[in-house]
């Protein structure tokens, strides 16, 4: 059995082992120097010794540039005395190193201090070009070190997009120089609804935090070295209370509110809060924010959310109603479509494609063709199938499998693993599917440890869907590899869900646990798992 997650496209194990030690020599064709250096520094960090970089192809380890290999793909050809890595890009060679890392880390547990691996031949390339994770830092701010750690682990699993949910009702997390109140006011809140959706009690510990533009640049550069692009999200027109708390004129009726301490379409003056789609000043604000963020994030995408937008305020607002009349918009859904379109056109001029949740398909009147749809709703949405038929691009994030902030009782490991992103009523030509994304909404994730618990080991299951060919997927085989992989996670000091708790087979029990999560205690499953870990750990 190969100790690799996600499983490669093709592999053949060989007899014997390859040892990487301080006598090992490494060569790279110039195009792949970066991957060579990454391997050298990784070896040094893991084992305290460095292989020697040489200029001869007679080296023990060779990185060879090969144009015929797919983008992000690689070949590892490893015998007992030679390790050849071929790729057509830094990304491919980098993923080869990530594979070597997993293969060698599995061995290191058995022979500490020596980097070795079984001889093997691997041909690999990704199923999807877009392999993403959503990190919500609006509900809780985790900070630079946690984000860098997540990026490292994403690369380890061959994931390549961080969708960064930087704004919501509960917080605005990015410095915008033209609008300083966004971080003076909007990044802070007095407390947090902290127990469950169905429990209104508030922990009155103030919460805050934001990234300066300098820090954003540092994180984006850090990610780029790991072949990860960061797609920023500024959620609008709903999920916008932190912006409105900072600048009340962004709302329809200049409402005075504070940054939300309750989640959802919440109480306390936040019900139905939304950006005004009628005032020019709202559009100017959005364009200004885009102007500042676009140069910081080189990704060709920009996410505007667009989900869960209540239209009550728009119905009452003279500015919104005027714009509807002037533009012949039949209803408030069309007004949201009008807004999406204006922003999509603005982004397009900056070389970026707008991404929005599948609610943006509620009205496709004149919808910019370049817009990318992210499909999240639990119910099947025939509009997504139509969008694919129209030749639009789609990212699959279905709630019932890829919402990894849900309990394991609800979205168990097997459910996440076996979910087939193209078998959800998308029966036409699915070539427009860019890829998949797993979400970590953080309403109930206040700490790094809790985040890790939600991630591991579902990230492994998700990554295999994102990367591996569909025909190579097999839950039993995956689970066997995962059992071998868990010590690697432990060695990295990562909190994970104990394997026996990752699937709740009894349907009644699963239903009960989901109910507890929603109504009583969103932390019950985690607390139980931590208690188990404490009792069973040396
Ligand atoms: C969403 O979960 N509201 C996209
Ligand atoms: Zn309005």
Coordinates of C-alpha atoms and ligand atoms in Angstrom, one line a residue:
X1 CA 0.0 0.0 0.0
X2 CA 1.3 3.4 -0.9
X3 CA 1.4 5.9 1.9
X4 CA 0.1 8.8 0.0
X5 CA -3.0 11.1 0.2
X6 CA -4.4 12.0 -2.2
X7 CA -3.8 8.8 -4.1
X8 CA -1.8 9.4 -7.4
X9 CA -3.2 8.7 -10.8
X10 CA -0.8 5.8 -11.4
X11 CA 1.9 4.1 -9.3
X12 CA 3.9 0.9 -9.2
X13 CA 5.8 -0.1 -6.1
X14 CA 9.3 -1.4 -6.5
X15 CA 11.6 -3.6 -4.4
X16 CA 14.1 -2.0 -2.0
X17 CA 14.5 1.5 -0.6
X18 CA 16.0 4.8 -1.5
X19 CA 17.9 6.7 1.3
X20 CA 18.4 10.4 1.3
X21 CA 21.3 11.4 3.6
X22 CA 24.1 13.9 3.9
X23 CA 26.0 12.1 1.0
X24 CA 23.1 12.5 -1.4
X25 CA 23.6 14.8 -4.4
X26 CA 20.9 16.8 -6.0
X27 CA 20.6 18.2 -9.5
X28 CA 17.9 20.3 -11.1
X29 CA 17.2 21.7 -14.5
X30 CA 17.2 25.5 -14.1
X31 CA 13.4 25.8 -14.4
X32 CA 12.9 23.6 -11.4
X33 CA 15.5 25.0 -9.0
X34 CA 12.8 26.2 -6.7
X35 CA 11.5 22.7 -6.0
X36 CA 15.1 21.4 -5.6
X37 CA 15.8 24.1 -2.9
X38 CA 12.5 23.3 -1.3
X39 CA 13.5 19.7 -0.9
X40 CA 17.0 20.6 0.4
X41 CA 15.6 23.0 3.1
X42 CA 12.9 20.5 4.0
X43 CA 15.5 17.8 4.5
X44 CA 17.5 20.1 6.6
X45 CA 14.5 21.0 8.8
X46 CA 13.4 17.4 9.2
X47 CA 16.7 15.6 9.7
X48 CA 19.3 18.3 10.3
X49 CA 21.4 17.5 7.3
X50 CA 21.5 18.8 3.7
X51 CA 22.0 16.9 0.5
X52 CA 24.6 18.5 -1.8
X53 CA 23.5 20.5 -4.8
X54 CA 25.5 19.6 -7.9
X55 CA 25.4 20.5 -11.6
X56 CA 25.8 17.0 -12.9
X57 CA 22.8 14.9 -14.0
X58 CA 24.7 11.9 -12.5
X59 CA 23.3 13.1 -9.1
X60 CA 21.3 10.7 -6.9
X61 CA 18.3 13.0 -7.0
X62 CA 17.5 14.8 -10.3
X63 CA 14.7 17.3 -11.1
X64 CA 14.2 17.2 -14.8
X65 CA 12.2 19.6 -16.9
X66 CA 9.8 17.7 -19.2
X67 CA 7.3 19.8 -21.3
X68 CA 5.2 16.8 -22.1
X69 CA 3.9 16.5 -18.5
X70 CA 0.6 18.1 -17.5
X71 CA 0.5 21.4 -15.7
X72 CA 0.8 20.6 -11.9
X73 CA 1.6 17.0 -12.8
X74 CA 4.8 15.1 -12.1
X75 CA 6.6 11.8 -12.5
X76 CA 8.6 10.2 -9.7
X77 CA 10.9 7.5 -10.9
X78 CA 12.7 6.1 -7.8
X79 CA 15.0 3.1 -7.6
X80 CA 17.3 2.1 -4.8
X81 CA 20.1 4.3 -6.0
X82 CA 18.3 7.1 -8.0
X83 CA 15.4 9.4 -7.6
X84 CA 14.2 11.2 -10.8
X85 CA 11.5 13.8 -10.6
X86 CA 10.1 15.1 -13.9
X87 CA 7.7 18.0 -14.3
X88 CA 6.8 20.8 -16.7
X89 CA 6.3 23.4 -14.0
X90 CA 7.6 24.5 -10.6
X91 CA 4.1 23.5 -9.3
X92 CA 4.4 20.0 -10.6
X93 CA 7.9 19.5 -9.2
X94 CA 6.7 21.1 -5.9
X95 CA 3.9 18.5 -5.7
X96 CA 6.4 15.8 -6.4
X97 CA 8.3 17.0 -3.3
X98 CA 5.1 17.0 -1.3
X99 CA 4.6 13.4 -2.3
X100 CA 8.2 12.5 -1.4
X101 CA 7.6 14.3 1.9
X102 CA 4.6 12.1 2.7
X103 CA 6.3 9.0 1.6
X104 CA 9.4 9.7 3.7
X105 CA 7.5 11.0 6.7
X106 CA 5.7 7.7 6.9
X107 CA 9.1 6.0 7.0
X108 CA 10.7 8.4 9.4
X109 CA 8.3 7.2 12.2
X110 CA 9.8 3.8 11.9
X111 CA 13.5 4.9 11.5
X112 CA 13.9 8.3 13.2
X113 CA 16.7 10.5 11.8
X114 CA 16.9 8.8 8.4
X115 CA 15.0 10.0 5.3
X116 CA 14.1 7.0 3.2
X117 CA 11.3 5.7 1.0
X118 CA 10.4 2.6 -0.8
X119 CA 11.4 2.6 -4.4
X120 CA 8.5 3.5 -6.6
X121 CA 7.3 4.8 -9.9
X122 CA 4.5 7.5 -9.8
X123 CA 2.7 9.4 -12.6
X124 CA 0.4 12.0 -11.2
X125 CA -1.7 15.0 -12.1
X126 CA -4.8 16.7 -10.7
X127 CA -8.4 16.0 -11.5
X128 CA -9.4 19.6 -10.9
X129 CA -7.5 22.8 -11.5
X130 CA -9.4 24.6 -8.6
X131 CA -8.8 22.8 -5.3
X132 CA -9.9 25.1 -2.6
X133 CA -10.5 25.7 1.1
X134 CA -12.7 28.5 2.5
X135 CA -11.4 30.1 5.7
X136 CA -13.8 32.4 7.5
X137 CA -11.8 34.8 9.6
X138 CA -14.7 37.3 10.0
X139 CA -16.4 35.3 12.8
X140 CA -13.1 34.5 14.5
X141 CA -9.8 36.0 13.7
X142 CA -7.0 33.4 13.7
X143 CA -4.1 35.5 12.6
X144 CA -1.0 35.1 10.4
X145 CA 0.6 32.1 12.0
X146 CA -2.5 30.0 11.8
X147 CA -3.1 31.0 8.2
X148 CA 0.5 30.1 7.3
X149 CA 0.1 26.7 9.0
X150 CA -3.1 26.1 7.0
X151 CA -1.3 27.0 3.8
X152 CA 1.5 24.6 4.6
X153 CA -1.0 21.8 5.2
X154 CA -3.0 22.7 2.1
X155 CA 0.2 22.3 0.0
X156 CA 0.9 19.0 1.7
X157 CA -2.5 17.8 0.4
X158 CA -2.0 19.4 -3.0
X159 CA -4.7 22.0 -2.5
X160 CA -4.2 25.3 -4.3
X161 CA -6.8 27.9 -3.5
X162 CA -7.5 29.7 -0.3
X163 CA -10.8 31.5 -0.4
X164 CA -10.4 34.0 2.3
X165 CA -13.7 35.2 3.8
X166 CA -12.5 38.5 5.2
X167 CA -15.7 40.3 6.0
X168 CA -19.1 39.5 7.4
X169 CA -21.6 40.9 9.9
X170 CA -19.3 39.9 12.8
X171 CA -16.1 41.5 11.5
X172 CA -14.1 43.3 8.8
X173 CA -10.6 41.9 8.7
X174 CA -8.6 43.8 6.1
X175 CA -7.1 47.3 6.2
X176 CA -8.6 49.6 3.6
X177 CA -6.6 52.9 3.7
X178 CA -9.4 55.0 2.3
X179 CA -11.9 53.8 4.9
X180 CA -10.1 53.5 8.2
X181 CA -13.2 53.0 10.3
X182 CA -13.6 49.6 8.7
X183 CA -10.8 48.4 11.0
X184 CA -11.2 50.9 13.8
X185 CA -14.9 50.0 14.2
X186 CA -15.8 47.1 11.9
X187 CA -13.0 44.8 13.0
X188 CA -14.2 44.9 16.6
X189 CA -17.3 43.5 18.4
X190 CA -18.3 43.5 22.0
X191 CA -19.0 39.8 22.3
X192 CA -20.1 36.6 20.5
X193 CA -23.1 34.3 20.5
X194 CA -21.0 31.3 21.5
X195 CA -23.0 28.2 22.3
X196 CA -25.3 27.3 19.4
X197 CA -27.6 28.7 16.8
X198 CA -30.5 27.9 19.2
X199 CA -28.9 29.5 22.2
X200 CA -28.9 33.2 22.4
X201 CA -26.4 33.6 25.2
X202 CA -23.4 35.9 24.5
X203 CA -19.9 35.7 25.7
X204 CA -19.0 39.3 26.3
X205 CA -15.3 38.9 25.6
X206 CA -14.5 41.5 23.0
X207 CA -13.2 40.0 19.7
X208 CA -11.2 41.8 17.1
X209 CA -8.3 41.6 14.7
X210 CA -7.4 42.5 11.1
X211 CA -4.6 42.2 8.6
X212 CA -2.7 45.2 7.5
X213 CA -2.0 45.5 3.8
X214 CA 1.6 44.7 4.5
X215 CA 0.6 41.5 6.3
X216 CA -1.7 40.6 3.4
X217 CA 1.2 40.9 1.0
X218 CA 3.3 38.7 3.2
X219 CA 0.6 36.0 3.4
X220 CA -0.1 36.1 -0.4
X221 CA 3.6 35.8 -1.1
X222 CA 3.9 32.9 1.4
X223 CA 1.0 31.1 -0.4
X224 CA 2.4 31.7 -3.8
X225 CA 5.6 29.9 -2.9
X226 CA 3.3 26.9 -2.0
X227 CA 1.5 27.1 -5.4
X228 CA -1.6 28.5 -3.6
X229 CA -3.5 31.5 -4.9
X230 CA -5.6 33.5 -2.4
X231 CA -9.0 34.6 -3.5
X232 CA -10.3 37.4 -1.2
X233 CA -13.9 37.6 -0.4
X234 CA -15.8 40.8 0.5
X235 CA -19.3 39.6 1.1
X236 CA -22.1 41.8 -0.2
X237 CA -24.8 43.0 -0.3
X238 CA -25.7 41.0 2.8
X239 CA -23.3 39.8 5.5
X240 CA -22.3 43.5 5.5
X241 CA -23.1 44.7 9.0
X242 CA -19.4 45.3 10.0
X243 CA -19.1 47.8 7.1
X244 CA -22.4 49.4 7.9
X245 CA -21.4 49.7 11.6
X246 CA -18.4 51.7 10.4
X247 CA -20.1 53.7 7.7
X248 CA -23.9 53.8 8.3
X249 CA -24.5 55.6 4.9
X250 CA -23.8 52.3 3.2
X251 CA -27.1 51.0 4.4
X252 CA -30.5 51.9 2.9
X253 CA -31.7 54.0 5.7
X254 CA -28.5 55.1 7.4
X255 CA -29.1 52.6 10.2
X256 CA -26.9 53.0 13.3
X257 CA -25.7 49.5 14.3
X258 CA -22.7 47.9 15.9
X259 CA -20.6 45.1 14.5
X260 CA -22.7 42.0 15.1
X261 CA -22.2 39.8 18.1
X262 CA -25.0 37.4 17.1
X263 CA -24.7 35.1 14.1
X264 CA -27.0 34.8 11.1
X265 CA -29.7 37.2 10.1
X266 CA -29.5 38.2 13.7
X267 CA -31.3 40.2 16.4
X268 CA -30.2 43.4 17.9
X269 CA -30.8 45.8 15.0
X270 CA -29.1 43.6 12.4
X271 CA -32.1 41.8 11.0
X272 CA -32.3 42.2 7.2
X273 CA -29.3 44.5 7.2
X274 CA -28.0 45.0 3.7
X275 CA -25.9 47.4 1.6
X276 CA -28.0 49.8 -0.3
X277 CA -28.0 48.9 -4.0
X278 CA -29.4 52.3 -5.0
X279 CA -26.9 54.8 -3.8
X280 CA -23.9 55.7 -5.9
X281 CA -21.9 56.0 -2.7
X282 CA -22.3 52.2 -2.1
X283 CA -20.8 51.5 -5.5
X284 CA -18.0 54.0 -5.0
X285 CA -17.2 52.3 -1.7
X286 CA -17.1 48.8 -3.4
X287 CA -14.9 50.1 -6.2
X288 CA -12.6 51.8 -3.8
X289 CA -12.2 48.6 -1.8
X290 CA -11.6 46.6 -5.0
X291 CA -9.0 49.2 -6.1
X292 CA -7.0 48.7 -2.9
X293 CA -7.4 44.9 -2.8
X294 CA -6.9 44.0 -6.4
X295 CA -3.1 44.8 -6.5
X296 CA -2.6 42.8 -3.2
X297 CA -4.2 39.6 -4.5
X298 CA -2.9 38.7 -8.0
X299 CA -5.4 35.8 -8.3
X300 CA -7.7 36.2 -11.4
X301 CA -10.8 35.9 -9.2
X302 CA -12.5 38.1 -6.6
X303 CA -15.3 36.7 -4.5
X304 CA -18.3 38.9 -3.6
X305 CA -20.4 36.3 -1.7
X306 CA -23.8 37.3 -2.7
X307 CA -25.5 34.7 -0.5
X308 CA -28.5 35.0 1.8
X309 CA -29.5 38.5 0.9
X310 CA -32.8 39.5 2.5
X311 CA -34.7 42.1 0.4
X312 CA -36.8 43.7 3.0
X313 CA -34.8 46.9 3.2
X314 CA -34.5 47.3 -0.5
X315 CA -38.3 47.2 -0.8
X316 CA -38.6 50.1 1.6
X317 CA -35.7 52.2 0.2
X318 CA -36.4 55.1 -2.2
X319 CA -32.9 54.9 -3.7
X320 CA -33.2 51.2 -4.4
X321 CA -36.7 51.6 -5.8
X322 CA -35.5 54.5 -8.0
X323 CA -32.7 52.4 -9.5
X324 CA -35.1 49.6 -10.2
X325 CA -37.4 51.9 -12.0
X326 CA -34.7 53.6 -14.0
X327 CA -33.3 50.3 -15.2
X328 CA -36.5 48.4 -15.8
X329 CA -35.8 45.9 -13.0
X330 CA -38.9 43.9 -12.2
X331 CA -38.1 43.0 -8.6
X332 CA -35.4 43.1 -5.9
X333 CA -33.7 39.9 -7.2
X334 CA -33.1 41.7 -10.4
X335 CA -31.7 44.6 -8.4
X336 CA -29.1 42.2 -6.9
X337 CA -28.4 40.9 -10.4
X338 CA -27.9 44.6 -11.5
X339 CA -25.5 45.1 -8.6
X340 CA -23.6 41.9 -9.3
X341 CA -23.2 42.8 -12.9
X342 CA -21.9 46.3 -12.2
X343 CA -19.3 44.8 -9.9
X344 CA -18.5 42.0 -12.4
X345 CA -17.8 44.5 -15.1
X346 CA -15.6 46.6 -12.8
X347 CA -13.6 43.5 -11.8
X348 CA -13.3 42.4 -15.4
X349 CA -11.5 45.7 -16.2
X350 CA -9.0 44.7 -13.6
X351 CA -8.5 41.3 -15.1
X352 CA -10.6 39.5 -12.5
X353 CA -13.6 37.2 -12.6
X354 CA -16.3 37.6 -10.0
X355 CA -17.1 34.5 -8.0
X356 CA -20.5 34.4 -6.2
X357 CA -22.5 31.7 -4.4
X358 CA -25.3 30.1 -6.5
X359 CA -27.8 32.6 -5.2
X360 CA -26.4 34.9 -7.9
X361 CA -28.2 32.8 -10.5
X362 CA -31.6 33.9 -9.1
X363 CA -31.5 36.4 -11.9
X364 CA -29.2 35.9 -14.8
X365 CA -30.6 38.9 -16.7
X366 CA -27.5 40.2 -18.5
X367 CA -25.2 38.3 -16.1
X368 CA -21.6 38.7 -17.2
X369 CA -20.5 35.5 -18.8
X370 CA -17.2 35.5 -16.9
X371 CA -18.9 35.2 -13.5
X372 CA -18.1 32.0 -11.7
X373 CA -20.8 30.2 -9.7
X374 CA -20.0 28.5 -6.3
X375 CA -22.6 25.9 -5.6
X376 CA -23.3 25.5 -1.9
X377 CA -27.0 25.0 -1.3
X378 CA -28.0 21.7 0.1
X379 CA -31.0 21.5 -2.2
X380 CA -30.2 20.8 -5.9
X381 CA -30.4 24.0 -7.9
X382 CA -31.3 23.4 -11.5
X383 CA -30.0 26.9 -12.3
X384 CA -26.5 25.6 -11.7
X385 CA -27.0 22.8 -14.3
X386 CA -28.3 25.5 -16.7
X387 CA -25.3 27.7 -16.0
X388 CA -23.0 24.8 -17.0
X389 CA -25.0 24.3 -20.2
X390 CA -24.6 28.0 -20.9
X391 CA -20.9 27.5 -20.6
X392 CA -20.3 29.1 -17.3
X393 CA -17.8 28.0 -14.8
X394 CA -18.8 26.4 -11.5
X395 CA -17.1 25.4 -8.2
X396 CA -18.7 22.7 -6.1
X397 CA -19.0 23.3 -2.4
X398 CA -22.2 21.4 -1.6
X399 CA -23.3 21.7 2.0
X400 CA -24.0 18.0 2.6
X401 CA -20.4 16.9 2.0
X402 CA -18.0 19.8 1.7
X403 CA -19.2 22.0 4.6
X404 CA -16.4 20.8 6.9
X405 CA -17.4 23.1 9.7
X406 CA -20.4 20.8 10.2
X407 CA -20.3 18.0 12.7
X408 CA -18.9 14.6 11.8
X409 CA -22.4 13.3 12.7
X410 CA -23.7 15.3 9.8
X411 CA -20.9 15.3 7.3
X412 CA -19.0 12.1 8.2
X413 CA -15.7 11.2 6.8
X414 CA -17.2 8.6 4.5
X415 CA -19.9 11.1 3.3
X416 CA -17.3 13.7 2.5
X417 CA -15.1 11.1 0.8
X418 CA -17.8 9.4 -1.3
X419 CA -19.5 12.6 -2.4
X420 CA -19.2 12.8 -6.2
X421 CA -19.3 16.5 -7.2
X422 CA -20.6 15.8 -10.7
X423 CA -23.4 13.5 -9.7
X424 CA -25.7 16.1 -8.2
X425 CA -28.2 16.7 -10.9
X426 CA -25.5 18.1 -13.2
X427 CA -26.3 15.8 -16.0
X428 CA -25.0 17.7 -19.0
X429 CA -21.5 18.7 -20.1
X430 CA -19.6 19.3 -16.9
X431 CA -16.4 20.5 -18.4
X432 CA -17.2 24.0 -16.9
X433 CA -16.6 22.6 -13.4
X434 CA -13.4 24.3 -12.3
X435 CA -13.2 22.3 -9.1
X436 CA -14.2 21.9 -5.5
X437 CA -14.0 23.8 -2.3
X438 CA -14.3 22.7 1.3
X439 CA -15.6 25.3 3.8
X440 CA -14.6 26.3 7.3
X441 CA -17.2 28.8 8.4
X442 CA -16.1 29.8 11.9
X443 CA -19.3 30.8 13.9
X444 CA -18.5 27.8 16.2
X445 CA -14.8 27.6 15.6
X446 CA -13.2 30.0 18.1
X447 CA -9.7 28.4 18.2
X448 CA -7.0 26.9 16.1
X449 CA -7.5 23.5 17.8
X450 CA -11.2 23.5 17.0
X451 CA -10.4 24.4 13.4
X452 CA -8.0 21.5 13.2
X453 CA -10.6 19.1 14.6
X454 CA -13.0 20.1 11.9
X455 CA -10.3 19.8 9.3
X456 CA -8.6 16.5 10.1
X457 CA -9.1 14.0 8.8
X458 CA -11.8 15.3 6.5
X459 CA -9.3 17.5 4.6
X460 CA -7.6 14.3 3.5
X461 CA -11.0 12.9 2.2
X462 CA -11.7 16.2 0.5
X463 CA -8.2 16.5 -1.0
X464 CA -8.6 13.1 -2.6
X465 CA -11.8 14.2 -4.4
X466 CA -10.1 17.4 -5.5
X467 CA -6.9 15.8 -6.8
X468 CA -7.3 12.0 -7.6
X469 CA -9.0 10.5 -10.6
X470 CA -12.5 9.4 -9.8
X471 CA -11.8 5.8 -10.8
X472 CA -9.0 5.6 -8.2
X473 CA -11.2 6.5 -5.3
X474 CA -12.1 3.8 -2.9
X475 CA -13.2 4.5 0.7
X476 CA -11.7 1.3 2.2
X477 CA -8.4 1.8 0.5
X478 CA -8.4 5.5 1.6
X479 CA -9.2 4.6 5.2
X480 CA -6.4 2.1 5.3
X481 CA -4.0 4.8 4.1
X482 CA -5.5 7.3 6.5
X483 CA -4.8 5.0 9.5
X484 CA -1.1 5.0 8.4
X485 CA -1.3 8.8 7.9
X486 CA -2.6 9.7 11.4
X487 CA 0.8 9.4 13.1
X488 CA 2.1 11.9 10.6
X489 CA -0.6 14.4 11.7
X490 CA 0.2 13.6 15.4
X491 CA 3.9 14.2 14.7
X492 CA 3.0 17.6 13.4
X493 CA 1.1 18.3 16.6
X494 CA -2.2 18.6 14.8
X495 CA -5.5 18.0 16.6
X496 CA -7.7 15.6 14.7
X497 CA -11.0 13.8 15.2
X498 CA -10.4 10.3 16.6
X499 CA -11.1 7.9 13.7
X500 CA -13.8 6.0 15.4
X501 CA -15.8 9.3 15.8
X502 CA -15.5 10.3 12.1
X503 CA -18.6 8.4 11.0
X504 CA -21.8 8.1 12.9
X505 CA -23.4 5.0 11.4
X506 CA -26.6 5.0 13.5
X507 CA -28.9 7.4 11.6
X508 CA -31.0 8.2 14.7
X509 CA -27.9 9.0 16.7
X510 CA -26.5 11.1 13.9
X511 CA -29.8 13.0 13.7
X512 CA -29.7 13.5 17.5
X513 CA -26.1 14.8 17.4
X514 CA -26.9 17.2 14.6
X515 CA -29.9 18.5 16.5
X516 CA -27.7 19.0 19.6
X517 CA -25.3 21.0 17.4
X518 CA -27.9 23.3 16.1
X519 CA -30.1 23.8 19.1
X520 CA -28.2 23.2 22.2
X521 CA -24.4 23.0 22.0
X522 CA -22.3 23.4 18.8
X523 CA -19.3 22.2 20.8
X524 CA -20.6 18.9 22.1
X525 CA -19.0 16.6 19.5
X526 CA -15.7 18.4 19.9
X527 CA -15.7 18.3 23.7
X528 CA -16.5 14.6 23.6
X529 CA -13.6 14.0 21.2
X530 CA -11.2 16.0 23.3
X531 CA -12.2 14.1 26.5
X532 CA -11.6 10.8 24.6
X533 CA -8.2 12.0 23.4
X534 CA -7.2 13.0 26.9
X535 CA -8.1 9.6 28.3
X536 CA -6.4 7.6 25.6
X537 CA -3.2 9.5 25.1
X538 CA 0.0 8.6 26.6
Ligands
LIG1 C1 -23.3 30.1 2.6 O1 -23.0 29.1 3.3 N1 -24.1 31.1 3.1 C2 -22.6 30.4 1.4
LIG2 ZN1 -31.3 51.1 -0.7

